PDB file of C-alpha atoms in Angstrom:
ATOM      1  CA  UNK A1042     100.377 118.449  43.194  1.00  0.00           C
ATOM      2  CA  UNK A1043     100.946 122.606  43.985  1.00  0.00           C
ATOM      3  CA  UNK A1044      98.436 124.647  41.172  1.00  0.00           C
ATOM      4  CA  UNK A1045      98.875 128.537  40.923  1.00  0.00           C
ATOM      5  CA  UNK A1046      96.457 130.643  39.362  1.00  0.00           C
ATOM      6  CA  UNK A1047      96.564 134.320  38.399  1.00  0.00           C
ATOM      7  CA  UNK A1048      93.579 136.719  38.498  1.00  0.00           C
ATOM      8  CA  UNK A1049      93.257 140.333  37.740  1.00  0.00           C
ATOM      9  CA  UNK A1050      91.710 142.544  35.096  1.00  0.00           C
ATOM     10  CA  UNK A1051      92.566 142.008  31.262  1.00  0.00           C
ATOM     11  CA  UNK A1052      92.567 145.406  30.656  1.00  0.00           C
ATOM     12  CA  UNK A1053      94.718 148.477  32.069  1.00  0.00           C
ATOM     13  CA  UNK A1054      94.499 151.881  30.854  1.00  0.00           C
ATOM     14  CA  UNK A1055      98.021 153.638  29.910  1.00  0.00           C
ATOM     15  CA  UNK A1056      99.268 155.388  33.080  1.00  0.00           C
ATOM     16  CA  UNK A1057      97.347 153.030  35.593  1.00  0.00           C
ATOM     17  CA  UNK A1058      98.546 150.556  37.943  1.00  0.00           C
ATOM     18  CA  UNK A1059      98.319 147.077  36.889  1.00  0.00           C
ATOM     19  CA  UNK A1060      97.650 144.663  40.035  1.00  0.00           C
ATOM     20  CA  UNK A1061      97.363 141.009  39.864  1.00  0.00           C
ATOM     21  CA  UNK A1062      97.317 138.240  42.653  1.00  0.00           C
ATOM     22  CA  UNK A1063      98.357 134.492  42.500  1.00  0.00           C
ATOM     23  CA  UNK A1064      96.396 132.083  44.664  1.00  0.00           C
ATOM     24  CA  UNK A1065      98.367 128.901  45.684  1.00  0.00           C
ATOM     25  CA  UNK A1066      96.870 125.676  46.084  1.00  0.00           C
ATOM     26  CA  UNK A1067      98.143 122.282  47.199  1.00  0.00           C
ATOM     27  CA  UNK A1068     100.818 123.943  49.137  1.00  0.00           C
ATOM     28  CA  UNK A1069     101.639 126.322  51.902  1.00  0.00           C
ATOM     29  CA  UNK A1070     103.213 129.831  50.369  1.00  0.00           C
ATOM     30  CA  UNK A1071     104.765 130.025  53.687  1.00  0.00           C
ATOM     31  CA  UNK A1072     107.443 126.950  53.249  1.00  0.00           C
ATOM     32  CA  UNK A1073     110.807 128.228  53.705  1.00  0.00           C
ATOM     33  CA  UNK A1074     111.798 125.739  50.570  1.00  0.00           C
ATOM     34  CA  UNK A1075     110.465 128.294  48.194  1.00  0.00           C
ATOM     35  CA  UNK A1076     110.350 131.626  46.461  1.00  0.00           C
ATOM     36  CA  UNK A1077     107.299 132.802  44.315  1.00  0.00           C
ATOM     37  CA  UNK A1078     107.704 134.745  41.354  1.00  0.00           C
ATOM     38  CA  UNK A1079     106.321 136.711  38.294  1.00  0.00           C
ATOM     39  CA  UNK A1080     107.410 136.088  34.885  1.00  0.00           C
ATOM     40  CA  UNK A1081     105.827 137.534  31.992  1.00  0.00           C
ATOM     41  CA  UNK A1082     105.675 137.160  28.112  1.00  0.00           C
ATOM     42  CA  UNK A1083     104.350 139.570  25.279  1.00  0.00           C
ATOM     43  CA  UNK A1084     102.729 137.889  22.556  1.00  0.00           C
ATOM     44  CA  UNK A1085     105.014 136.039  20.065  1.00  0.00           C
ATOM     45  CA  UNK A1086     107.856 137.219  22.383  1.00  0.00           C
ATOM     46  CA  UNK A1087     110.137 135.491  25.189  1.00  0.00           C
ATOM     47  CA  UNK A1088     109.886 135.298  28.899  1.00  0.00           C
ATOM     48  CA  UNK A1089     110.348 138.141  31.299  1.00  0.00           C
ATOM     49  CA  UNK A1090     111.063 137.869  34.966  1.00  0.00           C
ATOM     50  CA  UNK A1091     109.655 140.492  36.522  1.00  0.00           C
ATOM     51  CA  UNK A1092     110.633 139.059  40.247  1.00  0.00           C
ATOM     52  CA  UNK A1093     110.432 137.286  43.390  1.00  0.00           C
ATOM     53  CA  UNK A1094     109.244 137.104  46.751  1.00  0.00           C
ATOM     54  CA  UNK A1095     109.794 134.683  50.134  1.00  0.00           C
ATOM     55  CA  UNK A1096     107.520 134.185  52.446  1.00  0.00           C
ATOM     56  CA  UNK A1097     109.051 136.807  54.958  1.00  0.00           C
ATOM     57  CA  UNK A1098     108.118 139.237  52.454  1.00  0.00           C
ATOM     58  CA  UNK A1099     111.473 139.961  51.210  1.00  0.00           C
ATOM     59  CA  UNK A1100     111.094 140.947  47.205  1.00  0.00           C
ATOM     60  CA  UNK A1101     113.640 141.092  44.524  1.00  0.00           C
ATOM     61  CA  UNK A1102     113.213 142.844  41.355  1.00  0.00           C
ATOM     62  CA  UNK A1103     114.222 142.476  37.777  1.00  0.00           C
ATOM     63  CA  UNK A1104     116.926 145.997  37.872  1.00  0.00           C
ATOM     64  CA  UNK A1105     114.585 147.013  34.027  1.00  0.00           C
ATOM     65  CA  UNK A1106     111.751 147.120  36.186  1.00  0.00           C
ATOM     66  CA  UNK A1107     112.472 147.879  39.467  1.00  0.00           C
ATOM     67  CA  UNK A1108     111.418 151.354  39.668  1.00  0.00           C
ATOM     68  CA  UNK A1109     107.616 150.416  38.894  1.00  0.00           C
ATOM     69  CA  UNK A1110     107.041 147.202  40.652  1.00  0.00           C
ATOM     70  CA  UNK A1111     106.327 145.693  43.413  1.00  0.00           C
ATOM     71  CA  UNK A1112     105.466 142.055  44.703  1.00  0.00           C
ATOM     72  CA  UNK A1113     103.925 141.150  47.948  1.00  0.00           C
ATOM     73  CA  UNK A1114     103.034 138.243  49.719  1.00  0.00           C
ATOM     74  CA  UNK A1115      99.769 137.339  51.653  1.00  0.00           C
ATOM     75  CA  UNK A1116     100.501 134.243  54.111  1.00  0.00           C
ATOM     76  CA  UNK A1117      96.778 133.934  55.667  1.00  0.00           C
ATOM     77  CA  UNK A1118      95.418 134.042  52.057  1.00  0.00           C
ATOM     78  CA  UNK A1119      98.323 131.857  50.573  1.00  0.00           C
ATOM     79  CA  UNK A1120      98.484 134.492  48.154  1.00  0.00           C
ATOM     80  CA  UNK A1121     101.313 136.839  46.320  1.00  0.00           C
ATOM     81  CA  UNK A1122     100.633 139.944  44.065  1.00  0.00           C
ATOM     82  CA  UNK A1123     101.939 142.370  41.753  1.00  0.00           C
ATOM     83  CA  UNK A1124     101.894 145.431  40.868  1.00  0.00           C
ATOM     84  CA  UNK A1125     102.860 147.420  38.186  1.00  0.00           C
ATOM     85  CA  UNK A1126     102.920 151.291  38.130  1.00  0.00           C
ATOM     86  CA  UNK A1127     102.883 153.605  35.046  1.00  0.00           C
ATOM     87  CA  UNK A1128     102.104 151.138  32.798  1.00  0.00           C
ATOM     88  CA  UNK A1129     102.638 151.488  29.024  1.00  0.00           C
ATOM     89  CA  UNK A1130     101.555 149.340  25.828  1.00  0.00           C
ATOM     90  CA  UNK A1131     105.024 147.756  26.333  1.00  0.00           C
ATOM     91  CA  UNK A1132     103.682 146.245  29.565  1.00  0.00           C
ATOM     92  CA  UNK A1133     100.767 144.311  27.257  1.00  0.00           C
ATOM     93  CA  UNK A1134     101.773 140.510  28.197  1.00  0.00           C
ATOM     94  CA  UNK A1135     100.650 137.168  29.489  1.00  0.00           C
ATOM     95  CA  UNK A1136     101.946 137.218  32.948  1.00  0.00           C
ATOM     96  CA  UNK A1137     102.408 133.938  34.792  1.00  0.00           C
ATOM     97  CA  UNK A1138     103.052 133.585  38.414  1.00  0.00           C
ATOM     98  CA  UNK A1139     105.610 130.785  39.199  1.00  0.00           C
ATOM     99  CA  UNK A1140     106.852 128.727  41.969  1.00  0.00           C
ATOM    100  CA  UNK A1141     111.108 128.948  42.811  1.00  0.00           C
ATOM    101  CA  UNK A1142     113.555 126.636  43.642  1.00  0.00           C
ATOM    102  CA  UNK A1143     116.132 128.822  45.078  1.00  0.00           C
ATOM    103  CA  UNK A1144     119.225 127.660  46.645  1.00  0.00           C
ATOM    104  CA  UNK A1145     123.350 127.307  46.902  1.00  0.00           C
ATOM    105  CA  UNK A1146     124.717 124.371  45.241  1.00  0.00           C
ATOM    106  CA  UNK A1147     128.134 123.459  45.316  1.00  0.00           C
ATOM    107  CA  UNK A1148     128.863 127.538  45.871  1.00  0.00           C
ATOM    108  CA  UNK A1149     127.039 128.520  42.485  1.00  0.00           C
ATOM    109  CA  UNK A1150     123.101 129.642  42.889  1.00  0.00           C
ATOM    110  CA  UNK A1151     120.435 127.631  41.814  1.00  0.00           C
ATOM    111  CA  UNK A1152     117.289 128.812  40.659  1.00  0.00           C
ATOM    112  CA  UNK A1153     114.830 127.937  38.375  1.00  0.00           C
ATOM    113  CA  UNK A1154     110.310 127.488  38.385  1.00  0.00           C
ATOM    114  CA  UNK A1155     109.287 124.361  38.931  1.00  0.00           C
ATOM    115  CA  UNK A1156     105.506 124.971  38.656  1.00  0.00           C
ATOM    116  CA  UNK A1157     103.698 127.694  36.814  1.00  0.00           C
ATOM    117  CA  UNK A1158     100.089 129.293  36.634  1.00  0.00           C
ATOM    118  CA  UNK A1159      98.602 129.206  33.391  1.00  0.00           C
ATOM    119  CA  UNK A1160      98.922 132.983  32.813  1.00  0.00           C
ATOM    120  CA  UNK A1161      96.727 135.856  32.384  1.00  0.00           C
ATOM    121  CA  UNK A1162      96.843 137.988  29.282  1.00  0.00           C
ATOM    122  CA  UNK A1163      96.786 141.852  30.279  1.00  0.00           C
ATOM    123  CA  UNK A1164      96.109 144.789  27.674  1.00  0.00           C
ATOM    124  CA  UNK A1165      97.156 147.904  28.022  1.00  0.00           C
ATOM    125  CA  UNK A1166      94.880 150.202  26.199  1.00  0.00           C
ATOM    126  CA  UNK A1167      92.525 153.295  26.482  1.00  0.00           C
TER     127      UNK A1167
ATOM    128  CA  UNK B 176     124.145 142.919  31.702  1.00  0.00           C
ATOM    129  CA  UNK B 177     124.067 138.763  31.403  1.00  0.00           C
ATOM    130  CA  UNK B 178     122.633 137.421  28.033  1.00  0.00           C
ATOM    131  CA  UNK B 179     122.422 133.686  26.998  1.00  0.00           C
ATOM    132  CA  UNK B 180     121.971 133.445  23.116  1.00  0.00           C
ATOM    133  CA  UNK B 181     119.628 130.618  21.711  1.00  0.00           C
ATOM    134  CA  UNK B 182     118.971 129.898  18.089  1.00  0.00           C
ATOM    135  CA  UNK B 183     115.677 131.045  16.910  1.00  0.00           C
ATOM    136  CA  UNK B 184     115.002 127.508  15.351  1.00  0.00           C
ATOM    137  CA  UNK B 185     115.793 123.557  15.236  1.00  0.00           C
ATOM    138  CA  UNK B 186     114.587 121.209  12.885  1.00  0.00           C
ATOM    139  CA  UNK B 187     115.013 117.477  13.345  1.00  0.00           C
ATOM    140  CA  UNK B 188     113.481 114.672  11.990  1.00  0.00           C
ATOM    141  CA  UNK B 189     111.115 112.452  13.631  1.00  0.00           C
ATOM    142  CA  UNK B 190     113.283 109.715  15.447  1.00  0.00           C
ATOM    143  CA  UNK B 191     116.793 111.841  15.300  1.00  0.00           C
ATOM    144  CA  UNK B 192     118.415 113.690  17.912  1.00  0.00           C
ATOM    145  CA  UNK B 193     118.250 117.314  18.418  1.00  0.00           C
ATOM    146  CA  UNK B 194     120.562 119.543  19.750  1.00  0.00           C
ATOM    147  CA  UNK B 195     119.494 123.357  21.326  1.00  0.00           C
ATOM    148  CA  UNK B 196     121.919 125.183  22.127  1.00  0.00           C
ATOM    149  CA  UNK B 197     122.607 127.890  25.104  1.00  0.00           C
ATOM    150  CA  UNK B 198     125.510 130.719  25.113  1.00  0.00           C
ATOM    151  CA  UNK B 199     126.359 132.668  27.764  1.00  0.00           C
ATOM    152  CA  UNK B 200     130.113 133.718  28.919  1.00  0.00           C
ATOM    153  CA  UNK B 201     131.493 131.561  31.298  1.00  0.00           C
ATOM    154  CA  UNK B 202     128.154 129.913  31.426  1.00  0.00           C
ATOM    155  CA  UNK B 203     129.495 126.618  32.696  1.00  0.00           C
ATOM    156  CA  UNK B 204     130.254 128.599  36.332  1.00  0.00           C
ATOM    157  CA  UNK B 205     126.508 128.852  36.218  1.00  0.00           C
ATOM    158  CA  UNK B 206     123.906 126.488  36.196  1.00  0.00           C
ATOM    159  CA  UNK B 207     121.068 126.261  33.672  1.00  0.00           C
ATOM    160  CA  UNK B 208     117.411 125.030  33.302  1.00  0.00           C
ATOM    161  CA  UNK B 209     114.775 124.652  30.346  1.00  0.00           C
ATOM    162  CA  UNK B 210     111.784 125.083  29.598  1.00  0.00           C
ATOM    163  CA  UNK B 211     109.397 123.605  26.944  1.00  0.00           C
ATOM    164  CA  UNK B 212     106.277 125.853  25.922  1.00  0.00           C
ATOM    165  CA  UNK B 213     103.601 124.773  23.837  1.00  0.00           C
ATOM    166  CA  UNK B 214     101.326 126.830  22.234  1.00  0.00           C
ATOM    167  CA  UNK B 215      98.804 128.534  24.503  1.00  0.00           C
ATOM    168  CA  UNK B 216     100.381 126.753  27.260  1.00  0.00           C
ATOM    169  CA  UNK B 217     102.722 127.903  30.688  1.00  0.00           C
ATOM    170  CA  UNK B 218     106.206 126.309  30.338  1.00  0.00           C
ATOM    171  CA  UNK B 219     106.991 123.228  31.358  1.00  0.00           C
ATOM    172  CA  UNK B 220     110.385 122.254  33.242  1.00  0.00           C
ATOM    173  CA  UNK B 221     112.292 120.127  31.325  1.00  0.00           C
ATOM    174  CA  UNK B 222     115.937 120.049  32.971  1.00  0.00           C
ATOM    175  CA  UNK B 223     117.315 121.813  35.858  1.00  0.00           C
ATOM    176  CA  UNK B 224     120.760 121.896  37.262  1.00  0.00           C
ATOM    177  CA  UNK B 225     122.350 121.178  33.846  1.00  0.00           C
ATOM    178  CA  UNK B 226     121.581 117.852  33.413  1.00  0.00           C
ATOM    179  CA  UNK B 227     118.627 116.879  36.264  1.00  0.00           C
ATOM    180  CA  UNK B 228     115.027 115.869  34.848  1.00  0.00           C
ATOM    181  CA  UNK B 229     112.257 116.413  37.209  1.00  0.00           C
ATOM    182  CA  UNK B 230     109.843 113.467  37.629  1.00  0.00           C
ATOM    183  CA  UNK B 231     107.500 112.991  34.850  1.00  0.00           C
ATOM    184  CA  UNK B 232     110.288 114.305  31.532  1.00  0.00           C
ATOM    185  CA  UNK B 233     111.002 111.310  29.575  1.00  0.00           C
ATOM    186  CA  UNK B 234     114.475 110.003  29.581  1.00  0.00           C
ATOM    187  CA  UNK B 235     115.124 110.983  25.979  1.00  0.00           C
ATOM    188  CA  UNK B 236     115.468 114.442  27.453  1.00  0.00           C
ATOM    189  CA  UNK B 237     118.994 114.832  28.662  1.00  0.00           C
ATOM    190  CA  UNK B 238     121.018 118.164  29.846  1.00  0.00           C
ATOM    191  CA  UNK B 239     124.670 119.071  29.719  1.00  0.00           C
ATOM    192  CA  UNK B 240     126.701 122.520  30.300  1.00  0.00           C
ATOM    193  CA  UNK B 241     130.192 123.154  29.246  1.00  0.00           C
ATOM    194  CA  UNK B 242     132.365 125.830  29.078  1.00  0.00           C
ATOM    195  CA  UNK B 243     130.005 128.461  27.328  1.00  0.00           C
ATOM    196  CA  UNK B 244     127.613 126.689  25.812  1.00  0.00           C
ATOM    197  CA  UNK B 245     124.595 124.600  27.856  1.00  0.00           C
ATOM    198  CA  UNK B 246     122.885 121.906  25.369  1.00  0.00           C
ATOM    199  CA  UNK B 247     119.461 120.517  25.446  1.00  0.00           C
ATOM    200  CA  UNK B 248     119.380 117.119  23.973  1.00  0.00           C
ATOM    201  CA  UNK B 249     116.345 115.283  22.654  1.00  0.00           C
ATOM    202  CA  UNK B 250     116.771 111.548  21.378  1.00  0.00           C
ATOM    203  CA  UNK B 251     114.068 109.848  19.417  1.00  0.00           C
ATOM    204  CA  UNK B 252     112.247 113.117  19.156  1.00  0.00           C
ATOM    205  CA  UNK B 253     108.657 112.885  18.610  1.00  0.00           C
ATOM    206  CA  UNK B 254     105.818 114.694  17.438  1.00  0.00           C
ATOM    207  CA  UNK B 255     104.985 115.913  20.895  1.00  0.00           C
ATOM    208  CA  UNK B 256     108.348 117.588  21.225  1.00  0.00           C
ATOM    209  CA  UNK B 257     107.695 120.401  19.177  1.00  0.00           C
ATOM    210  CA  UNK B 258     107.768 123.465  21.066  1.00  0.00           C
ATOM    211  CA  UNK B 259     109.473 126.417  22.231  1.00  0.00           C
ATOM    212  CA  UNK B 260     112.446 125.840  24.365  1.00  0.00           C
ATOM    213  CA  UNK B 261     113.958 128.633  26.704  1.00  0.00           C
ATOM    214  CA  UNK B 262     117.029 128.412  28.682  1.00  0.00           C
ATOM    215  CA  UNK B 263     117.635 129.997  32.345  1.00  0.00           C
ATOM    216  CA  UNK B 264     120.081 130.861  34.401  1.00  0.00           C
ATOM    217  CA  UNK B 265     120.914 133.208  37.674  1.00  0.00           C
ATOM    218  CA  UNK B 266     123.442 136.016  37.567  1.00  0.00           C
ATOM    219  CA  UNK B 267     123.892 138.437  40.173  1.00  0.00           C
ATOM    220  CA  UNK B 268     120.774 138.464  41.677  1.00  0.00           C
ATOM    221  CA  UNK B 269     118.565 138.615  38.513  1.00  0.00           C
ATOM    222  CA  UNK B 270     117.373 135.978  36.576  1.00  0.00           C
ATOM    223  CA  UNK B 271     118.010 135.278  32.596  1.00  0.00           C
ATOM    224  CA  UNK B 272     116.211 133.679  30.038  1.00  0.00           C
ATOM    225  CA  UNK B 273     117.570 133.086  26.652  1.00  0.00           C
ATOM    226  CA  UNK B 274     115.534 134.428  23.567  1.00  0.00           C
ATOM    227  CA  UNK B 275     113.822 130.561  22.993  1.00  0.00           C
ATOM    228  CA  UNK B 276     114.125 128.429  20.171  1.00  0.00           C
ATOM    229  CA  UNK B 277     111.564 126.895  18.428  1.00  0.00           C
ATOM    230  CA  UNK B 278     111.927 123.018  17.696  1.00  0.00           C
ATOM    231  CA  UNK B 279     109.983 121.986  14.705  1.00  0.00           C
ATOM    232  CA  UNK B 280     110.070 117.778  14.118  1.00  0.00           C
ATOM    233  CA  UNK B 281     109.573 118.031  10.222  1.00  0.00           C
TER     234      UNK B 281
END
């Protein structure tokens, strides 16, 4: 059974960098079958995709966040990480990491999150 | 940018059928999946590729996708099905979520 666990500071000051790590257990992050993703959810609101990364290190980002976000992977530690620069109060949210199934089926892209971490609350405040 | 629209809330009596819709332009040309999220918990995948049910998801959950609307159907709704439900699709290299629907079992 694959498990994902987020870790990192729960409080970040405005204008600083938010850094989180997701540790994967029960499966290899180097698997060619999966991508790995970050999703966030402000309190009482919906889900927002931040981006994803493949074992090769190739990353994709939400265009609305692309200028401030970096996702990286460390296969030796079975971890992937998120950095969000220049944070504001609008970045306050529960941040989830998740495993992604991403493939072409019948010529159409299939993309879904099959395993999620419990999430970690990050508050941006001075 | 592509948008998925869900009704904010759906109410159903125990044992009845709940239909949760997700609308988007030419949605039938995309694969839709659905997540269930209970308070304080991570989302759980309940449907993928429009109508495929992951292992462990009860048979009372089913899905469809036609024209501009995808539908998650819960037959014989139980109290444990009360949760927020989100649809999700992939469009031009971006993941899109619907705004979520709160399913209330009255």
